[in-house]
Short mmCIF file of C-alpha atoms and ligand atoms in Angstrom, two decimals:
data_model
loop_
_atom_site.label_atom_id
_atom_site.label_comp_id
_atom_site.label_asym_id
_atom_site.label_seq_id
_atom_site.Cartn_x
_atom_site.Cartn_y
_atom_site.Cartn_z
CA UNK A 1 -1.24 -8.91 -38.20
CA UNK A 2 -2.74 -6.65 -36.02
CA UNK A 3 -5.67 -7.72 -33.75
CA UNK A 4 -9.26 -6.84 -34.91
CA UNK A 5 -10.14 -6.15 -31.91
CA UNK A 6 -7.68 -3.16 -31.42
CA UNK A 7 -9.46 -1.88 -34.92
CA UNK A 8 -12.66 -2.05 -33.18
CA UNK A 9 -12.08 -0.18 -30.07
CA UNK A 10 -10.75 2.36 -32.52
CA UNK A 11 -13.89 2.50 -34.13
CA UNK A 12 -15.82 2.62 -30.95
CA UNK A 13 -13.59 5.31 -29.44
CA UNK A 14 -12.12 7.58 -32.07
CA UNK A 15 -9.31 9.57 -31.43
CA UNK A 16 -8.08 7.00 -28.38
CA UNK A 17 -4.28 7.13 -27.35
CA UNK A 18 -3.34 3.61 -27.68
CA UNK A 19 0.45 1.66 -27.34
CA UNK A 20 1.09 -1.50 -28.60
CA UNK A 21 4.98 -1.21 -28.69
CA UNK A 22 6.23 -4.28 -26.94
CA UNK A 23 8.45 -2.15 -24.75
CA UNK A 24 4.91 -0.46 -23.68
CA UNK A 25 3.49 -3.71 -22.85
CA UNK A 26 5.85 -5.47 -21.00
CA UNK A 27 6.21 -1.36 -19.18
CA UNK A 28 2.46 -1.32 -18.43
CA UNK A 29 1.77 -5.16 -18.14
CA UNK A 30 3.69 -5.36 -14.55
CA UNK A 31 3.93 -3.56 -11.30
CA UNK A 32 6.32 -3.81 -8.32
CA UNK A 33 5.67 -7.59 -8.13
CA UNK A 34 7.58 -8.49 -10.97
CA UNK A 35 6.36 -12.19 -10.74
CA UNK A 36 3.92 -12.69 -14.10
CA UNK A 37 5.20 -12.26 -17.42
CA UNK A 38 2.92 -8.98 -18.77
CA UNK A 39 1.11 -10.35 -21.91
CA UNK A 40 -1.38 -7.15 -22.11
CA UNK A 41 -3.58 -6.95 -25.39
CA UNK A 42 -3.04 -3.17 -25.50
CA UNK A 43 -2.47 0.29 -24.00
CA UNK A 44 -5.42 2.46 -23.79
CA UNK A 45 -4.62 6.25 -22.08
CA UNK A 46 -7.97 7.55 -21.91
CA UNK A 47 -7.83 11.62 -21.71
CA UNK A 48 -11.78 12.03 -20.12
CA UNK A 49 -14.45 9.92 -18.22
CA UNK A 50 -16.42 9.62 -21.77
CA UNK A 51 -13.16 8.06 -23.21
CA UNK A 52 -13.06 5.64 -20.23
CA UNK A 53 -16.94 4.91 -20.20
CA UNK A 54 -16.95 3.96 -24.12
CA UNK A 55 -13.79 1.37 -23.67
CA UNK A 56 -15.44 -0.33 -20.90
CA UNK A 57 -18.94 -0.58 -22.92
CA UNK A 58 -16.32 -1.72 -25.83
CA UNK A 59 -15.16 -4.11 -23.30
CA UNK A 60 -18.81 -5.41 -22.56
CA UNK A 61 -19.35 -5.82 -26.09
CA UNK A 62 -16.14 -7.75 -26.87
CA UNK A 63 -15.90 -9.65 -23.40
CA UNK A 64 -12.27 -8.30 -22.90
CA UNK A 65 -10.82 -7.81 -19.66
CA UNK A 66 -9.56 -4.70 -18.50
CA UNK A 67 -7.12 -3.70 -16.18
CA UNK A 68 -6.95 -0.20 -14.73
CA UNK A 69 -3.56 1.20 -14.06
CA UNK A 70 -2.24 3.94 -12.52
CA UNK A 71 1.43 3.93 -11.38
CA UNK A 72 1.62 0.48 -10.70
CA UNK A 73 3.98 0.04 -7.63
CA UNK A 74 1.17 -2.34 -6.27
CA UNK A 75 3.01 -5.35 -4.05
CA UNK A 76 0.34 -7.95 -4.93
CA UNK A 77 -0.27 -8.17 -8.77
CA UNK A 78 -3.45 -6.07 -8.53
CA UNK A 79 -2.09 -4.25 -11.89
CA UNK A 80 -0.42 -6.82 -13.73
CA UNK A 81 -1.95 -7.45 -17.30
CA UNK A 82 -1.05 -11.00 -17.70
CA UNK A 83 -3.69 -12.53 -19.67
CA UNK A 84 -4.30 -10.28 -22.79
CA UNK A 85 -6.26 -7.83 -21.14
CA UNK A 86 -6.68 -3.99 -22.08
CA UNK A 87 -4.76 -1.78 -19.68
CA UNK A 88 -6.38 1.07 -18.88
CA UNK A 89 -3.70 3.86 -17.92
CA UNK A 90 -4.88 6.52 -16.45
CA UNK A 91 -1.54 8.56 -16.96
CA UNK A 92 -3.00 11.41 -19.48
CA UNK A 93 -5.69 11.87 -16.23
CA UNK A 94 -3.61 13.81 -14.15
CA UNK A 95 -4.86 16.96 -13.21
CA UNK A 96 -5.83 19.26 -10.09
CA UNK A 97 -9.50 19.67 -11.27
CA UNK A 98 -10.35 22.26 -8.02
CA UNK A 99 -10.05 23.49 -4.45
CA UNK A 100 -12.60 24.41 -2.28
CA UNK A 101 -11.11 26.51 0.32
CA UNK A 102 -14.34 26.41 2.63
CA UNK A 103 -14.71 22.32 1.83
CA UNK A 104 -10.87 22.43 2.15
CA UNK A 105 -10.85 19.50 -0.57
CA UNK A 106 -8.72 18.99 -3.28
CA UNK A 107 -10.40 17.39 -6.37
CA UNK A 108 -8.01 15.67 -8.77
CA UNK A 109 -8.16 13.08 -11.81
CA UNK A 110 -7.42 9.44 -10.38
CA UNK A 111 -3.93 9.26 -12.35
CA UNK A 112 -2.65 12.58 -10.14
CA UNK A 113 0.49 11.18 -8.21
CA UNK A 114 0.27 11.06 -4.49
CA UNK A 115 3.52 13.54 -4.21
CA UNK A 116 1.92 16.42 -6.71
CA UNK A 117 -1.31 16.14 -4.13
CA UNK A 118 0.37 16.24 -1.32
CA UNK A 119 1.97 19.28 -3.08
CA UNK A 120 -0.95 20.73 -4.36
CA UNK A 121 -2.32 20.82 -0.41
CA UNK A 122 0.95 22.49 0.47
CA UNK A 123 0.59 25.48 -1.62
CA UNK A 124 -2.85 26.15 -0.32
CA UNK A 125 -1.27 25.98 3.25
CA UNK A 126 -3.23 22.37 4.20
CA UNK A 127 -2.03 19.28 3.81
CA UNK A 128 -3.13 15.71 2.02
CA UNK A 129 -1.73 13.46 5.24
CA UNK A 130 -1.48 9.80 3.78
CA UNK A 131 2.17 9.10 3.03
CA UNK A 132 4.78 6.71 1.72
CA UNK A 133 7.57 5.82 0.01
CA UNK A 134 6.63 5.40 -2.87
CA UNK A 135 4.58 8.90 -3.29
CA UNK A 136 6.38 10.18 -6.50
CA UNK A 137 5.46 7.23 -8.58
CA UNK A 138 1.97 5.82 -7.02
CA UNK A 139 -1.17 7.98 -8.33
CA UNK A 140 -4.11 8.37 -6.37
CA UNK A 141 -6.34 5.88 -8.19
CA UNK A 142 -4.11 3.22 -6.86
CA UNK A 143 -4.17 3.89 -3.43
CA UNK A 144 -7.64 4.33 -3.25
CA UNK A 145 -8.00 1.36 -5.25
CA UNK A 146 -6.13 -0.60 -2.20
CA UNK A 147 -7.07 1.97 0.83
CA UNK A 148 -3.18 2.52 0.62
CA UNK A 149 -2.05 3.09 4.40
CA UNK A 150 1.73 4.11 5.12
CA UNK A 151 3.79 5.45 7.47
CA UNK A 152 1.09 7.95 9.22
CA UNK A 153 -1.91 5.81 9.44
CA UNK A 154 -1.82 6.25 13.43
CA UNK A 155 -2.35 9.65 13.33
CA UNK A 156 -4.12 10.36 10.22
CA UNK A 157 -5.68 6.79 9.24
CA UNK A 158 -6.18 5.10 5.82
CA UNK A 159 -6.99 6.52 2.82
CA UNK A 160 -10.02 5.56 2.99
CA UNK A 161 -10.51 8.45 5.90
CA UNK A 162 -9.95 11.44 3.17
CA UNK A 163 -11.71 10.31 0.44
CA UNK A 164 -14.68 12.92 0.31
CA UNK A 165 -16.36 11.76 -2.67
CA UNK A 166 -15.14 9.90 -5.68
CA UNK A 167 -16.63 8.96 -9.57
CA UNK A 168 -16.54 5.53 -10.75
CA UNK A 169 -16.87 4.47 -14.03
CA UNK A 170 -18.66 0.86 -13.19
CA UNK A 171 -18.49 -2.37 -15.30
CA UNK A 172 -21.43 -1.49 -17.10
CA UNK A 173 -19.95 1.71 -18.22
CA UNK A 174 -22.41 4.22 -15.71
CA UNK A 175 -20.64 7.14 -14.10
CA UNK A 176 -21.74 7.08 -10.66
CA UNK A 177 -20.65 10.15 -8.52
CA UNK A 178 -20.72 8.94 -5.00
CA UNK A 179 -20.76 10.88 -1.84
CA UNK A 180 -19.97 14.46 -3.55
CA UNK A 181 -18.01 15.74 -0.77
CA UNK A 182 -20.75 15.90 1.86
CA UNK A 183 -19.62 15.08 5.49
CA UNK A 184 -22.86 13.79 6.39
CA UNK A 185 -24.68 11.59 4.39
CA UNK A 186 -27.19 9.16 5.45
CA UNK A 187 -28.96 8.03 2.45
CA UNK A 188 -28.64 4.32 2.16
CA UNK A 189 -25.30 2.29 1.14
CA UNK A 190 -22.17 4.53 1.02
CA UNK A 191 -21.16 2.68 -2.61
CA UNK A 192 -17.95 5.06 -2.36
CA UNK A 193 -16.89 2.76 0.37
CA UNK A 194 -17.01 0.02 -1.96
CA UNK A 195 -15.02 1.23 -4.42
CA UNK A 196 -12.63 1.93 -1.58
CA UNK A 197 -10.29 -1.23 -1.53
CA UNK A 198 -12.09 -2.87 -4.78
CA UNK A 199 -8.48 -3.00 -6.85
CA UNK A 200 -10.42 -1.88 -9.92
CA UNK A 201 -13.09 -5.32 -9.89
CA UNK A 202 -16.40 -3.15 -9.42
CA UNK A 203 -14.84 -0.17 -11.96
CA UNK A 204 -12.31 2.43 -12.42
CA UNK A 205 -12.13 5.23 -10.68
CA UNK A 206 -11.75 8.37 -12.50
CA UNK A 207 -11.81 10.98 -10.39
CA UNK A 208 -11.93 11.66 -6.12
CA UNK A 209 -12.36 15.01 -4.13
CA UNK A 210 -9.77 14.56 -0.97
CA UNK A 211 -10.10 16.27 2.47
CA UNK A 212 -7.60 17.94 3.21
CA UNK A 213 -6.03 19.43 6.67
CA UNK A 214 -4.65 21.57 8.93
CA UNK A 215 -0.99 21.49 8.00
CA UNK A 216 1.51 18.88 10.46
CA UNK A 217 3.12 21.00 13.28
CA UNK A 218 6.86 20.95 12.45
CA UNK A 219 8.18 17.49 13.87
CA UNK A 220 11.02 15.61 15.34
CA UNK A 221 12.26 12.22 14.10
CA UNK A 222 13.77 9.67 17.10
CA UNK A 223 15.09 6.43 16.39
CA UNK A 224 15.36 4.03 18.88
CA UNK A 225 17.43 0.33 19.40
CA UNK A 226 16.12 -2.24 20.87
CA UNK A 227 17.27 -5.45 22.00
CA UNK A 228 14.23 -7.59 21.69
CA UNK A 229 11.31 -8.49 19.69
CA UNK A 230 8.87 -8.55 23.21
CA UNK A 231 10.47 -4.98 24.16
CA UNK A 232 8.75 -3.41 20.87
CA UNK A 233 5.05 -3.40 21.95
CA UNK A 234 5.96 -2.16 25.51
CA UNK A 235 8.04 0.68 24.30
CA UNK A 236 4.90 1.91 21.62
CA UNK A 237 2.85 1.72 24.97
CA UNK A 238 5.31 4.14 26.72
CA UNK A 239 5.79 6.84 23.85
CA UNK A 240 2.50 6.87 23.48
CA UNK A 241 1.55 7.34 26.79
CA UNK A 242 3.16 10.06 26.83
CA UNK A 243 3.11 12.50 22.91
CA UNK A 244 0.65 12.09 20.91
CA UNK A 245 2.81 9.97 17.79
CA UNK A 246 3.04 10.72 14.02
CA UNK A 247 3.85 7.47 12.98
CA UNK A 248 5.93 4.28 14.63
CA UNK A 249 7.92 2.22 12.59
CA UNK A 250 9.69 -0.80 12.83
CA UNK A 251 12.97 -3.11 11.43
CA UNK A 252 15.41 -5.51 12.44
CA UNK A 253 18.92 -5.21 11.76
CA UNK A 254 18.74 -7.38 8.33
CA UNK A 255 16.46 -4.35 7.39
CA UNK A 256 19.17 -1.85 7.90
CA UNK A 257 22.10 -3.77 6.59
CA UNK A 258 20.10 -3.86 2.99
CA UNK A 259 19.36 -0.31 3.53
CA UNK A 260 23.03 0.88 4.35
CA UNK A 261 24.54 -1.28 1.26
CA UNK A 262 22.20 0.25 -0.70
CA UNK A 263 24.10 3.82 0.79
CA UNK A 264 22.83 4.85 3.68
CA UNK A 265 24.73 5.86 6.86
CA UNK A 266 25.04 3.75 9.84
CA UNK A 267 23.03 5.62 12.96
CA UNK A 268 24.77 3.98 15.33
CA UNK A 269 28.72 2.78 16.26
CA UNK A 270 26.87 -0.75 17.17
CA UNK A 271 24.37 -2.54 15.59
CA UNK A 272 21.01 -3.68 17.52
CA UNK A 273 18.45 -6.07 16.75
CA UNK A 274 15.78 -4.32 16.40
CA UNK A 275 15.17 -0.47 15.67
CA UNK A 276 11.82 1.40 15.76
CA UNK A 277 11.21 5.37 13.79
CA UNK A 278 8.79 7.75 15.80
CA UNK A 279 7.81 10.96 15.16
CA UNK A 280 5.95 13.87 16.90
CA UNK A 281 5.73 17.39 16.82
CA UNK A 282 8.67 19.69 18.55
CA UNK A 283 8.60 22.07 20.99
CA UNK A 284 10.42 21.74 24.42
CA UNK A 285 7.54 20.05 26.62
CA UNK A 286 7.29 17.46 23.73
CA UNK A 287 11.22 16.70 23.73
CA UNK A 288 11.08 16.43 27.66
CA UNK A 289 8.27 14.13 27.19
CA UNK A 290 10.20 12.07 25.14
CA UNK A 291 13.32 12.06 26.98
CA UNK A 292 11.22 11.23 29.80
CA UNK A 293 9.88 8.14 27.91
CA UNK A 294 13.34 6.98 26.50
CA UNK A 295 15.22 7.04 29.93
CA UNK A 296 12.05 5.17 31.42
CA UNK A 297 12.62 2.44 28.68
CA UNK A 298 16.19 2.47 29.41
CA UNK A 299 16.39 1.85 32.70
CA UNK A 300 13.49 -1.25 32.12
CA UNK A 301 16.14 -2.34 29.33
CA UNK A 302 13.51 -2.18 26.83
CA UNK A 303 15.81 0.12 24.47
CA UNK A 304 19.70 0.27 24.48
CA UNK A 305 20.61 3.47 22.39
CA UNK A 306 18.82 6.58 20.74
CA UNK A 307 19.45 9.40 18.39
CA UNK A 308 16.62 12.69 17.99
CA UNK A 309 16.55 14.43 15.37
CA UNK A 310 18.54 18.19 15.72
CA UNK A 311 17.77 19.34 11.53
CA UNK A 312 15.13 18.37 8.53
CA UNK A 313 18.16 17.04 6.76
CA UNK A 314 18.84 15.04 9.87
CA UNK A 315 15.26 13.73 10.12
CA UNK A 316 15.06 12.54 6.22
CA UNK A 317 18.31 10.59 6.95
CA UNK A 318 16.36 8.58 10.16
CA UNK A 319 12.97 7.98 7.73
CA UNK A 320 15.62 7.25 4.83
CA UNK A 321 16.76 3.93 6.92
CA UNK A 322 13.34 2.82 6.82
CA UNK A 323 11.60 4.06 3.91
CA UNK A 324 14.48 2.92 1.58
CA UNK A 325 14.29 -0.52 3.10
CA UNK A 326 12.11 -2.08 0.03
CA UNK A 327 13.77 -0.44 -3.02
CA UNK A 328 17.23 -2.10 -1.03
CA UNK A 329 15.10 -5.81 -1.31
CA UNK A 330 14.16 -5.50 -4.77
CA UNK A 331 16.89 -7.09 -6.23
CA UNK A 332 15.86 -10.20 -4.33
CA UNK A 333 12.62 -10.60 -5.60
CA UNK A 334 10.97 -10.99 -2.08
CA UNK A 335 8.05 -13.09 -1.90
CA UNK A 336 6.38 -10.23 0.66
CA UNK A 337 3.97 -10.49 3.18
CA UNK A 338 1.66 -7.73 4.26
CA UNK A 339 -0.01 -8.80 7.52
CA UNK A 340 -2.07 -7.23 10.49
CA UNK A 341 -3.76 -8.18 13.77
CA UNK A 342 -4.96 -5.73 16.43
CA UNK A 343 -2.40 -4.14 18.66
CA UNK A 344 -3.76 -6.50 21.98
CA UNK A 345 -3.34 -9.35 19.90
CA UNK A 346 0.69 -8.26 18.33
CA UNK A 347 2.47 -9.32 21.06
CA UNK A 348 0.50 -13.22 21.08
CA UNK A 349 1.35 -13.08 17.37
CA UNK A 350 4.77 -11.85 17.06
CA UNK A 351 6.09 -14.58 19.48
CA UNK A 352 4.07 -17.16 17.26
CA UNK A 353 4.81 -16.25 13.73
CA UNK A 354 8.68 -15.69 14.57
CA UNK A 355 8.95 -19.48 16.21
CA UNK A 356 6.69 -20.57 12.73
CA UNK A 357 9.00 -18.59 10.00
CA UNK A 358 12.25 -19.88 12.21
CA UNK A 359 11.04 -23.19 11.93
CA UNK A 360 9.89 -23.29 7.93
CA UNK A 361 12.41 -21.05 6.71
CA UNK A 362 15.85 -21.88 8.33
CA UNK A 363 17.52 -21.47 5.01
CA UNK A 364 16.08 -18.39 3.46
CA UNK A 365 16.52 -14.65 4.40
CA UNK A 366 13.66 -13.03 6.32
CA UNK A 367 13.67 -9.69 6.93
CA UNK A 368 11.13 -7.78 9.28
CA UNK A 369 9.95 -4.72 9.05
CA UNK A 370 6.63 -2.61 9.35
CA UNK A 371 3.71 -0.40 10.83
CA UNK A 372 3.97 -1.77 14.43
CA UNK A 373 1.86 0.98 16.07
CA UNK A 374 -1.10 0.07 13.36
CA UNK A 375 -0.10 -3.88 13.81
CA UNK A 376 0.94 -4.02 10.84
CA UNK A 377 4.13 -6.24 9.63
CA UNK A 378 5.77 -6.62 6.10
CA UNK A 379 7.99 -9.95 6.30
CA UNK A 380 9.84 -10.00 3.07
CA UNK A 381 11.18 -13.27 2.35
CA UNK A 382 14.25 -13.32 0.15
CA UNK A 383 15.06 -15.14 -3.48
CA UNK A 384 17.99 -17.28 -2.88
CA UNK A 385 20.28 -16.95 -5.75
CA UNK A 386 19.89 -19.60 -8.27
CA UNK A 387 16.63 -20.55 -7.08
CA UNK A 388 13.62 -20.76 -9.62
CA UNK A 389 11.23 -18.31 -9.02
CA UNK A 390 8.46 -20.65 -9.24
CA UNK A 391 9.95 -23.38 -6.97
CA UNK A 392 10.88 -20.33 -4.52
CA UNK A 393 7.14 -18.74 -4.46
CA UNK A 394 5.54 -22.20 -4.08
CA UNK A 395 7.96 -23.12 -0.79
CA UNK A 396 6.69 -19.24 0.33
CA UNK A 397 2.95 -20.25 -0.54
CA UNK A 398 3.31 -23.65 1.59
CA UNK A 399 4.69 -21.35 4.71
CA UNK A 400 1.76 -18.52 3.40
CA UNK A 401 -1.02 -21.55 4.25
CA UNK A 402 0.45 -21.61 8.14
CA UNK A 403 1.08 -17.97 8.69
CA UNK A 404 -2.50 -17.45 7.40
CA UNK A 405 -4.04 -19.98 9.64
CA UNK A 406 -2.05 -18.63 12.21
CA UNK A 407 -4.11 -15.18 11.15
CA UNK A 408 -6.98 -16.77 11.66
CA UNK A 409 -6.30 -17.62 15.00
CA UNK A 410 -5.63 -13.89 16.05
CA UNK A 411 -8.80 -12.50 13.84
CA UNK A 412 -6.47 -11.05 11.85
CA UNK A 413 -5.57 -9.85 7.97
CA UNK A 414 -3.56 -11.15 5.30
CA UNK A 415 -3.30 -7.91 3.49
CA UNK A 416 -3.22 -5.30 5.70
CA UNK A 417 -2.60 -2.06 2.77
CA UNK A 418 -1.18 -3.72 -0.30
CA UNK A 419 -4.49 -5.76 -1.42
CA UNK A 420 -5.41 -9.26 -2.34
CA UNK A 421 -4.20 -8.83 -6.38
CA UNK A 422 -3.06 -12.44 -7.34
CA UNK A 423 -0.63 -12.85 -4.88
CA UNK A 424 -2.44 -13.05 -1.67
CA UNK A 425 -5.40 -14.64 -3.67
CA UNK A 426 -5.39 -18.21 -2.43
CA UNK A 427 -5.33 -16.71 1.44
CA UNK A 428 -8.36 -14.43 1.19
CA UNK A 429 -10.71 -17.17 2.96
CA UNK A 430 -8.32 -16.70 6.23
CA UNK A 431 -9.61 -13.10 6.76
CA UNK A 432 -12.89 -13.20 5.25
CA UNK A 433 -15.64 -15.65 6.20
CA UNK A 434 -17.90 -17.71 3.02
CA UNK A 435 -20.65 -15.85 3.21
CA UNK A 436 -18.63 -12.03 3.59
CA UNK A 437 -17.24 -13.66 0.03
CA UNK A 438 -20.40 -14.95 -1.30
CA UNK A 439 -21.45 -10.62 -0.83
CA UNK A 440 -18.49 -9.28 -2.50
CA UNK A 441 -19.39 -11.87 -5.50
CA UNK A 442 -22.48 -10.81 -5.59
CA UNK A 443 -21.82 -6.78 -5.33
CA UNK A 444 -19.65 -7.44 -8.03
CA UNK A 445 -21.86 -9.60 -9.99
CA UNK A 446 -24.12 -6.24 -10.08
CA UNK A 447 -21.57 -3.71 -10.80
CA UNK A 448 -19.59 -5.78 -13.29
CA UNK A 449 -22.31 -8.38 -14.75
CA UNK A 450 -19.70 -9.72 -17.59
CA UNK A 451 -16.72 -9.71 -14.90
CA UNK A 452 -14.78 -7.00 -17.36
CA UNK A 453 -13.26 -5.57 -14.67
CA UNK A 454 -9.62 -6.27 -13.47
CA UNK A 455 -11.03 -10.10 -13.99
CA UNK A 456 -9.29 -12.76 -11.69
CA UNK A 457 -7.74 -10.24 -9.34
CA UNK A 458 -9.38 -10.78 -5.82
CA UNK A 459 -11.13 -13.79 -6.42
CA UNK A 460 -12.04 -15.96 -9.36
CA UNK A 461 -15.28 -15.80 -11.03
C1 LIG B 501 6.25 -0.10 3.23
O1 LIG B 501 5.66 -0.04 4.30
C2 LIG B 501 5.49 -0.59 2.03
O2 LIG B 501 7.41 0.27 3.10
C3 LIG B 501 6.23 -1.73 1.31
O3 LIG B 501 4.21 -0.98 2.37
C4 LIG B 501 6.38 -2.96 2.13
O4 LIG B 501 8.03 -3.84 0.64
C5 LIG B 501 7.17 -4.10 1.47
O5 LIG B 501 6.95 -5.27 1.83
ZN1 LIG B 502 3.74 -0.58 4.40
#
């Protein structure tokens, strides 16, 4: 029989795309986490803010909890539907909805994917900087939703940083158009901030006008080896001494050997521990620069082999060995940490949390990888085969309680760019203090009095 309340939200918003196929559930219900069975009430694709306000005042009325949902290759369960909730897709909101060539911003409808933005920029001779893997699939809602980072946060920051202005649909069901693309703006709390990082538990976001920029200078790509953990810190400080760096990214061998049996190409005849992907622009005084730098790590013995980049094709095959690295772990259903301290404080931390994973893991896979110029590591821990999933997270959980404490201790983050969701849940009181929580509650206790939105995501009520 088919749920009254789906008749009802029919009622109160005629002419609403809805799926209820159970292929479109369990499709909708999940992101890249794959760890709750999706148990959504229903697919709603709103086509315009009005559509979106009426379901969440529909969702007031009928004290049904909504998830918003845009391409949902979130790492922390942000976007899973779990608990009969109403997804909220925002798929059919896809569009460019203007440039502003003396603004230079881009506004778009949240469901735009981050690859047809960055396009969009392109053909108007800018460019939208924030970047990662998985730009093809992940819309802009989403990464605003989680101030999505990436692989060019050190020179362009979060996104966060080029988010001009943005429209959020709150709990209540207001529109509230915050910030309107000014670049100065003094005039009390910058609520667009707050939305910034919410995962959809003050509202949904519906629409955002990005700054854009002045194209990237054509670049090179240089991967490095290294032979030790302690050499990786000291070899950021030399590069960037020296060029002013796109992005610097880390993995250990385990990284690459999922990576290369998932089809890449070796880089090297030998294999290293460690490896680390820079980036900066070309031109000969930059090369020599980094020459320079790579000879002077050499002959400290912080790096034992190197390869530069001499094509594009060439460079996409050296970002391919680490961007691939997490589509190569999926088939291990990593339990996946996203951590960060400050760069002073990675060196301290990396000697710590390797001793504390040796000791509480010795029989699972760990692999390393990450953001090391932002301080920012993914540990992926590996399924064992033929171990239940739930026995497997709650062993990762146990070891989650002392890397988190061991967080604390350095001042810093358990989710550095993938969010809190329900994964990282339990851990949030190891980066943010009682009363910093006791605010958020509150703020969202305003925005969302009936806790409608994304409901148990975060925190608990
Ligand atoms: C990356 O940096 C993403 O590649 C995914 O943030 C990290 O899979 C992960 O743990
Ligand atoms: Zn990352």
């Amino acid at each position: 029989m088919p749920d009254p309340r789906l008749e009802s939200l029919r009622q109160a918003v005629p002419g609403l795309s809805l799926k209820t196929d159970p292929a479109d559930l369990e499709h909708y219900g999940r992101d890249w986490t794959r760890r709750w069975t999706p148990a959504p009430l229903a697919i709603a694709l709103p086509g315009t803010v009005a559509e979106v306000q009426q379901i969440v005042r529909w969702a007031n009325a009928h004290r049904v909890g909504l998830v918003p949902s845009g391409g949902r290759t979130g790492l922390s369960g942000g976007a899973v539907a779990a608990n009969g909730e109403l997804v909220v897709s925002l798929d059919r909101m896809n569009k460019v909805l203007g440039f502003d060539a003396i603004d230079r911003t881009l506004t778009v409808q949240a469901g735009i994917a981050l690859q047809t933005v960055q396009d969009a920029a392109r053909a108007q001779g800018l460019q939208y900087p924030v970047d990662f893997a998985s730009r093809g699939s992940c819309s802009i809602g989403g990464n605003i939703a989680t101030n999505a980072g990436g692989i060019r946060v050190l020179r362009y920051g979060n996104t966060r940083e080029w988010i001009a202005g943005l429209k959020l649909v709150t709990g209540h069901g207001d529109v509230l158009d915050l910030n309107r693309g000014l670049v100065k703006n003094s005039s009390g709390y910058d609520l667009r901030h707050l939305a910034i990082a919410s995962e959809g538990t003050l509202g949904i976001v519906v629409e955002a006008t990005l700054r854009l920029t002045d194209p990237a200078p054509p670049s090179n790509v240089m991967l490095l080896a290294l032979p030790s953990f302690e050499a990786l810190m000291q070899v950021f400080d030399a590069f960037r001494l020296r060029l002013q760096l796109q992005a610097f990214e880390f993995f250990t061998d385990r990284a690459l050997g999922h990576v290369l049996a998932h089809g890449a190409q070796p880089p090297f005849a030998e294999t290293h521990p460690f490896y680390v992907v820079t980036e900066f622009a070309s031109g000969e005084a930059e090369e020599g620069e980094a020459l320079a730098a790579f000879e002077q790590c050499m002959e400290r013995g912080l790096v034992s082999d190197g390869v530069i980049s001499q094509s594009g094709a060439q460079a996409a095959q050296l970002w391919r060995l680490r961007e691939d690295i997490t589509e190569s772990l999926a088939r291990y259903t990593p339990y996946k940490n996203d951590v960060s301290v400050r760069i002073s404080a990675m060196p301290a931390f990396l000697a710590e949390t390797q001793a504390l994973l040796a000791d509480e893991y010795p029989d699972f896979q760990v692999v390393w990888f990450g953001h090391i110029g932002d301080g920012n590591l993914h540990i992926n821990v590996l399924k064992p085969e033929g171990l239940e999933q739930d026995e497997f997270v709650a062993r990762c959980g146990r070891v989650t309680e002392l890397l988190a404490a061991c967080l604390q201790a350095h001042g810093g983050s358990i989710s550095a760019e993938h969010g809190i969701g329900l994964v990282k849940k339990p851990y949030l009181s190891s980066t943010r203090s009682e009363a910093e929580i006791a605010a958020m509650r509150g703020i969202k206790s305003v925005l969302d009095p009936n806790g409608v939105m994304n409901p148990g995501k975060l925190f608990d009520p």
